[in-house]
mmCIF file of C-alpha atoms in Angstrom:
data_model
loop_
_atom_site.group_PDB
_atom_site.id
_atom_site.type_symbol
_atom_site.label_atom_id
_atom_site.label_comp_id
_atom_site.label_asym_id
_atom_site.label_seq_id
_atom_site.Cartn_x
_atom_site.Cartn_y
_atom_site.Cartn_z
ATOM 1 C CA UNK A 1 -139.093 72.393 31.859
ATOM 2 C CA UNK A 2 -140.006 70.063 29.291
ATOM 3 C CA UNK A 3 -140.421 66.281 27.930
ATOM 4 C CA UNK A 4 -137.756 64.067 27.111
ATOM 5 C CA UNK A 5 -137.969 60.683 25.397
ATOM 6 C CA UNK A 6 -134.928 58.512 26.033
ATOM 7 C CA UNK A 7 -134.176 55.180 25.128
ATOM 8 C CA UNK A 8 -133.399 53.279 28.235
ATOM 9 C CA UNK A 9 -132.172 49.574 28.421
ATOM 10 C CA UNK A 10 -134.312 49.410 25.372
ATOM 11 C CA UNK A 11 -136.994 50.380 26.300
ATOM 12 C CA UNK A 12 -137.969 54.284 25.733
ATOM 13 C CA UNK A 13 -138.721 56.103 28.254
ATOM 14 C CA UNK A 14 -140.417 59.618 29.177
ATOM 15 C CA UNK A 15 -139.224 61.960 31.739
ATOM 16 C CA UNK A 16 -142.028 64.743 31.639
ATOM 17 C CA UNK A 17 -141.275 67.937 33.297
ATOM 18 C CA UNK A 18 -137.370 68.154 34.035
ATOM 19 C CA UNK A 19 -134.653 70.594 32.984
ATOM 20 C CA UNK A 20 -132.907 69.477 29.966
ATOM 21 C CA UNK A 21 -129.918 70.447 30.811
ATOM 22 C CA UNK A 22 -130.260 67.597 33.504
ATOM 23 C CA UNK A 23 -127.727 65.255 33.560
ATOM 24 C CA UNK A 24 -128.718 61.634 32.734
ATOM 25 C CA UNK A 25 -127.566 60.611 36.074
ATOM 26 C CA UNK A 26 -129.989 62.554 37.838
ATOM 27 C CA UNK A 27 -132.987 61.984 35.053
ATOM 28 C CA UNK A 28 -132.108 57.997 36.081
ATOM 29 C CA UNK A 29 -132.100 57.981 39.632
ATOM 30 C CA UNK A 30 -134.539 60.899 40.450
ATOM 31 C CA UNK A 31 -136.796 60.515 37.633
ATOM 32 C CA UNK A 32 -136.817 56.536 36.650
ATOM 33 C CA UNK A 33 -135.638 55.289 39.605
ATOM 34 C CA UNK A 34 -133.071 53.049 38.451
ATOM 35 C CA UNK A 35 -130.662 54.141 40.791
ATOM 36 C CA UNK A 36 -127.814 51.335 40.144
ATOM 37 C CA UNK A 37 -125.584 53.974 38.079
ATOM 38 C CA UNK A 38 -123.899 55.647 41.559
ATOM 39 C CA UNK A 39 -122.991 59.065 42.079
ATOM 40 C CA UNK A 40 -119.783 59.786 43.492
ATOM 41 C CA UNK A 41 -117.581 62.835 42.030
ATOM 42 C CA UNK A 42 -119.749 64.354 39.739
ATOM 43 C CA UNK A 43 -117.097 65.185 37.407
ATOM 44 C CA UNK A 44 -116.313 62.213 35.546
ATOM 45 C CA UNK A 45 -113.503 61.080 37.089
ATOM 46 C CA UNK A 46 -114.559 57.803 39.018
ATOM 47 C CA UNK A 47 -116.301 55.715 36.861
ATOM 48 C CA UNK A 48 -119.156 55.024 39.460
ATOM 49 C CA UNK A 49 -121.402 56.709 37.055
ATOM 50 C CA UNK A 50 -120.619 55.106 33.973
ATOM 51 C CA UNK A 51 -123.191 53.734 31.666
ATOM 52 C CA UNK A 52 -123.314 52.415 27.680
ATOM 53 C CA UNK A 53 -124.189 55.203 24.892
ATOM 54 C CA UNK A 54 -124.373 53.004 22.132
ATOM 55 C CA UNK A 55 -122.096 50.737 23.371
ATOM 56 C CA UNK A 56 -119.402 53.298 24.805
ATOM 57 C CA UNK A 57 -118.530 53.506 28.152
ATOM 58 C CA UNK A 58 -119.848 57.535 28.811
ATOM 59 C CA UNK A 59 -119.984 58.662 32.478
ATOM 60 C CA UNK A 60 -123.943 60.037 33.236
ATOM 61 C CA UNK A 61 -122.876 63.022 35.194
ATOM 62 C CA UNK A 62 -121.184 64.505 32.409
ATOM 63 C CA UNK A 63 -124.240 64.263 29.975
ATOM 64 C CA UNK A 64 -127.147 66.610 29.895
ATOM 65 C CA UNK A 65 -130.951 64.330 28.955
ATOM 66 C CA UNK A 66 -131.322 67.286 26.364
ATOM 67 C CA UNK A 67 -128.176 65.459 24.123
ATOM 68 C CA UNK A 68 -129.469 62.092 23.938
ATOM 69 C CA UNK A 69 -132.477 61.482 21.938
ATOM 70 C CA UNK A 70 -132.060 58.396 19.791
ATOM 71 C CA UNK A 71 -129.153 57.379 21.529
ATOM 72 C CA UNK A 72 -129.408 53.815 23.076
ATOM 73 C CA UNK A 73 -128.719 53.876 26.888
ATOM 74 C CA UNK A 74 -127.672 51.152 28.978
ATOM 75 C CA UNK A 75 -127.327 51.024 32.594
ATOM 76 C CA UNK A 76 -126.578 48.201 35.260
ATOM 77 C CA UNK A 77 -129.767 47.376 35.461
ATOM 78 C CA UNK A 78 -129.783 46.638 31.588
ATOM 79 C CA UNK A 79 -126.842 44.392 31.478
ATOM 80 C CA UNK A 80 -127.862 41.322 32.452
ATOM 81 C CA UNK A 81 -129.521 39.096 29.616
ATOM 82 C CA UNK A 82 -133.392 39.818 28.454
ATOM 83 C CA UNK A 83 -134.273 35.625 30.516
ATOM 84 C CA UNK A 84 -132.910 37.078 33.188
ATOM 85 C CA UNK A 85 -129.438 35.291 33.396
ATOM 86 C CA UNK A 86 -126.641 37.144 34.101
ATOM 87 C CA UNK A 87 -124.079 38.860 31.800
ATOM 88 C CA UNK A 88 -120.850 36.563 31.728
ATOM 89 C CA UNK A 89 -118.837 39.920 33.140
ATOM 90 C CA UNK A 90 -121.402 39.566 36.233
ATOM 91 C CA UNK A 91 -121.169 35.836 36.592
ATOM 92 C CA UNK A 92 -117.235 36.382 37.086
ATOM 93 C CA UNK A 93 -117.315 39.260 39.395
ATOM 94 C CA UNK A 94 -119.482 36.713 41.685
ATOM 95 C CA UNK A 95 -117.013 33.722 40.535
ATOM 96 C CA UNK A 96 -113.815 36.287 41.477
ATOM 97 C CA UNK A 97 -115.433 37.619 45.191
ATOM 98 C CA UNK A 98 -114.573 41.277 43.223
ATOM 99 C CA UNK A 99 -117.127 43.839 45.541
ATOM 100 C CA UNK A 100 -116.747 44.871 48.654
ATOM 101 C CA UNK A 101 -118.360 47.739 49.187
ATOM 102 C CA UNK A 102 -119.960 47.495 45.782
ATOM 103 C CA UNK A 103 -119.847 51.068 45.787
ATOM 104 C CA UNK A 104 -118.342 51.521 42.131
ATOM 105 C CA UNK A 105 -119.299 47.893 40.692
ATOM 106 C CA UNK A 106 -122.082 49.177 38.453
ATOM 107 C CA UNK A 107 -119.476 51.417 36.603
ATOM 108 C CA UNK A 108 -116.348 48.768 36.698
ATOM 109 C CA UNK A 109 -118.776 45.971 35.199
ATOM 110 C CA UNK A 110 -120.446 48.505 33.019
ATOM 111 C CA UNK A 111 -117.066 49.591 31.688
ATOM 112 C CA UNK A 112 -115.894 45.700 31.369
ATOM 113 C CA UNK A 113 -118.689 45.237 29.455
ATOM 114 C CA UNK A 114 -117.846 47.586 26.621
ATOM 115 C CA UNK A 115 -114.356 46.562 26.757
ATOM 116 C CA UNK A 116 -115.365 43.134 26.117
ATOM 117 C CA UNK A 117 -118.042 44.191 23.540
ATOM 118 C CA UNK A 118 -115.066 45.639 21.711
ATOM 119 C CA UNK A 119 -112.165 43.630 22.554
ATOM 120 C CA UNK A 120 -113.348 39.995 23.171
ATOM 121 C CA UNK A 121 -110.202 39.347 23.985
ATOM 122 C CA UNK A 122 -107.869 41.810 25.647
ATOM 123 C CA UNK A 123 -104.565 42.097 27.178
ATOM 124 C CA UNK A 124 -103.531 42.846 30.499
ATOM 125 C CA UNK A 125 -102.694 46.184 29.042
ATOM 126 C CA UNK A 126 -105.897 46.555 27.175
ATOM 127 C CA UNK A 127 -107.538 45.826 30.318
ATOM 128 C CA UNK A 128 -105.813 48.270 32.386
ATOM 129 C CA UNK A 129 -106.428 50.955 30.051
ATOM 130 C CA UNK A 130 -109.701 50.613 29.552
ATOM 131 C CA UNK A 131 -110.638 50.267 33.084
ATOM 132 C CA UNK A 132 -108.092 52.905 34.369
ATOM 133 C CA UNK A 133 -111.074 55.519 34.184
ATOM 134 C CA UNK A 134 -112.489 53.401 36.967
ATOM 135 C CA UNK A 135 -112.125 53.854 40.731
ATOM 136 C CA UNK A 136 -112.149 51.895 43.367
ATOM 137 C CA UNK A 137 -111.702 52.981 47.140
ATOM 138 C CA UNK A 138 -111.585 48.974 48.407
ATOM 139 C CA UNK A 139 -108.818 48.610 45.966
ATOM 140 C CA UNK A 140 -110.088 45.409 44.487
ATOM 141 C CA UNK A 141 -108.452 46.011 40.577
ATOM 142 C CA UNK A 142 -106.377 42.669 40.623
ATOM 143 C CA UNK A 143 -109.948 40.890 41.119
ATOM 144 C CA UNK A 144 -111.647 43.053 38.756
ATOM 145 C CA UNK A 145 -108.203 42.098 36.238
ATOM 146 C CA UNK A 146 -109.196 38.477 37.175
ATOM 147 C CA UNK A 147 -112.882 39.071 36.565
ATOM 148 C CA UNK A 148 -112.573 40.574 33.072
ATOM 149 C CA UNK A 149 -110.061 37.722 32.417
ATOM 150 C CA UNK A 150 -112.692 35.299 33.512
ATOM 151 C CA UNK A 151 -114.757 36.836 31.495
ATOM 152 C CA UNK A 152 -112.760 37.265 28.225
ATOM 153 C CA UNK A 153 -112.591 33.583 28.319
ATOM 154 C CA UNK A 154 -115.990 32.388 27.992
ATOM 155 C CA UNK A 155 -117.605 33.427 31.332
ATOM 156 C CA UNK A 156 -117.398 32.288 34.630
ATOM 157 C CA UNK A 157 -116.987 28.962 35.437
#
């Protein structure tokens, strides 16, 4: 067991006592309780996961805490704006009705951000590439399309 200092939404953070071969997932739900990043296959190939490493889309399950000192990490709960307003990716999945079980949003919006942060203005091919690492079990990827669209544009209306 041991300490680990991580940089968190800005903000650094210290897990004391915990494995570092942990993966951030776990050291962010069990250990800082910011339990918007979801677990779902624990392999890396949903999405649900998915949070910023320096501005890259990097699923949590598949990194150990022991990796990441003086990376910056962002999760959901990091993506809205510093006053509180929301991120113009947000504001369009509420403008486009996108969840429905909401299970995966936090890694589709995640993801759209960092496309966006990227590509300000993508295709519908760069969209569906970037996002194809994403799930969804509702099958709502014509509203998440829209959303990042939306988005892309300016923000929601």
């Amino acid at each position: 067991m041991a300490s680990v200092t991580l940089n968190i939404n800005g903000v650094d953070r210290t897990i004391d006592d915990i494995d570092p071969s942990t993966p951030l997932l776990w050291a962010l739900r069990d250990h800082l309780g910011l339990v918007g990043t979801k677990y779902s296959c624990g392999v890396g190939e949903c999405g649900s996961c998915m949070v910023l490493l320096d501005g890259a889309p990097l699923p949590s399950c598949l990194v150990s805490v022991d990796s990441l000192a003086g990376e910056a990490i962002t999760t959901i709960e990091g993506i809205a704006e510093k006053d509180g307003s929301l991120h113009p990716v947000q504001e369009a999945w509420i403008e486009h009705d996108v969840a429905q079980c909401g299970y995966c949003q936090s890694g589709q919006i995640v993801a759209a951000v960092a496309l966006l942060k990227s590509n300000p203005k993508p295709s519908d091919d760069d969209i569906k590439s970037a996002m194809s690492d994403n799930l969804c079990r509702c099958g709502t990827y014509k509203r998440i399309h829209e959303a990042i669209k939306t988005a892309s544009k300016g923000g929601a209306a």
